[in-house]
XYZ file of N, CA and C in Angstrom:
117
model
N 6.922 -14.074 7.792
C 5.913 -12.915 7.442
C 4.989 -13.370 6.376
N 3.799 -13.239 6.898
C 2.542 -13.757 5.970
C 2.391 -12.863 4.807
N 1.982 -13.454 3.568
C 1.786 -12.488 2.383
C 0.309 -11.899 2.528
N 0.139 -10.643 1.989
C -1.019 -10.167 1.975
C -1.499 -9.690 0.658
N -2.696 -9.660 0.296
C -3.281 -9.366 -1.032
C -3.527 -7.966 -1.019
N -2.510 -7.117 -1.448
C -2.652 -5.637 -1.128
C -3.846 -4.926 -2.104
N -4.300 -5.916 -3.034
C -5.163 -5.148 -4.190
C -6.462 -4.751 -3.588
N -6.815 -5.453 -2.434
C -8.222 -5.058 -1.725
C -7.999 -4.164 -0.641
N -6.766 -3.506 -0.406
C -6.446 -2.609 0.635
C -7.149 -1.108 0.182
N -7.641 -0.512 1.108
C -7.822 0.833 0.919
C -6.565 1.828 1.125
N -6.525 3.004 0.700
C -5.301 3.616 0.862
C -4.904 3.729 2.355
N -5.765 4.006 3.359
C -5.492 4.142 4.724
C -4.885 2.659 5.211
N -5.438 1.549 4.813
C -5.000 0.400 5.173
C -3.428 0.077 4.531
N -3.200 0.535 3.198
C -1.897 0.481 2.645
C -0.953 1.309 3.336
N -1.249 2.428 3.642
C -0.478 3.247 4.393
C -0.060 2.824 5.700
N -0.888 2.200 6.239
C -0.638 1.457 7.786
C 0.486 0.407 7.504
N 0.026 -0.402 6.540
C 1.173 -1.554 6.245
C 2.419 -0.977 5.865
N 2.681 -0.132 4.990
C 3.843 0.460 4.658
C 4.548 1.177 5.674
N 3.760 1.823 6.668
C 4.321 2.490 7.784
C 5.132 1.207 8.728
N 4.368 0.224 8.828
C 4.781 -0.932 9.446
C 6.073 -1.640 9.097
N 6.228 -1.339 7.725
C 7.428 -2.008 7.086
C 8.771 -0.910 7.247
N 8.374 0.278 7.709
C 9.462 1.255 7.974
C 9.867 1.987 6.684
N 8.684 2.001 5.697
C 8.920 2.819 4.569
C 8.149 4.188 4.523
N 8.683 5.087 3.719
C 8.041 6.271 3.952
C 6.392 6.304 3.401
N 5.750 7.217 3.993
C 4.194 7.141 3.688
C 3.786 7.470 2.164
N 4.521 8.225 1.680
C 4.069 8.574 0.348
C 4.491 7.442 -0.616
N 5.151 6.313 -0.150
C 5.260 5.078 -1.049
C 3.899 4.393 -1.109
N 2.929 4.596 0.027
C 1.733 3.761 -0.181
C 0.893 4.393 -1.186
N 0.940 5.783 -1.273
C 0.127 6.609 -2.413
C 0.484 6.172 -3.630
N 1.997 5.950 -3.866
C 2.399 5.458 -5.140
C 1.973 4.210 -5.514
N 2.130 3.294 -4.502
C 1.427 1.779 -4.801
C 0.123 1.783 -5.180
N -0.741 2.765 -4.299
C -2.313 2.748 -4.827
C -2.486 3.296 -5.903
N -1.788 4.415 -6.375
C -1.775 4.973 -7.678
C -1.732 3.867 -8.800
N -0.593 3.275 -8.671
C -0.293 2.001 -9.543
C -1.298 1.127 -9.666
N -1.681 0.622 -8.711
C -2.757 -0.552 -8.608
C -3.995 -0.099 -9.245
N -4.589 1.267 -8.811
C -5.980 1.508 -9.101
C -6.052 2.503 -10.282
N -4.940 3.201 -10.629
C -5.031 4.098 -11.694
C -4.637 3.586 -12.996
N -3.261 2.820 -12.900
C -2.661 2.233 -13.861
C -2.781 0.750 -14.136
N -3.202 0.229 -13.062
C -3.204 -1.250 -13.271
C -4.494 -1.675 -13.518
């Protein structure tokens, strides 16, 4: 699996990546908030 720089992803792109990993969609929002609101 190739590493991806998620810091440049939009919320929609991050949701798609999370879905492809088989993780719940809300996790993408949590990651996005962490990166852009707290990070």
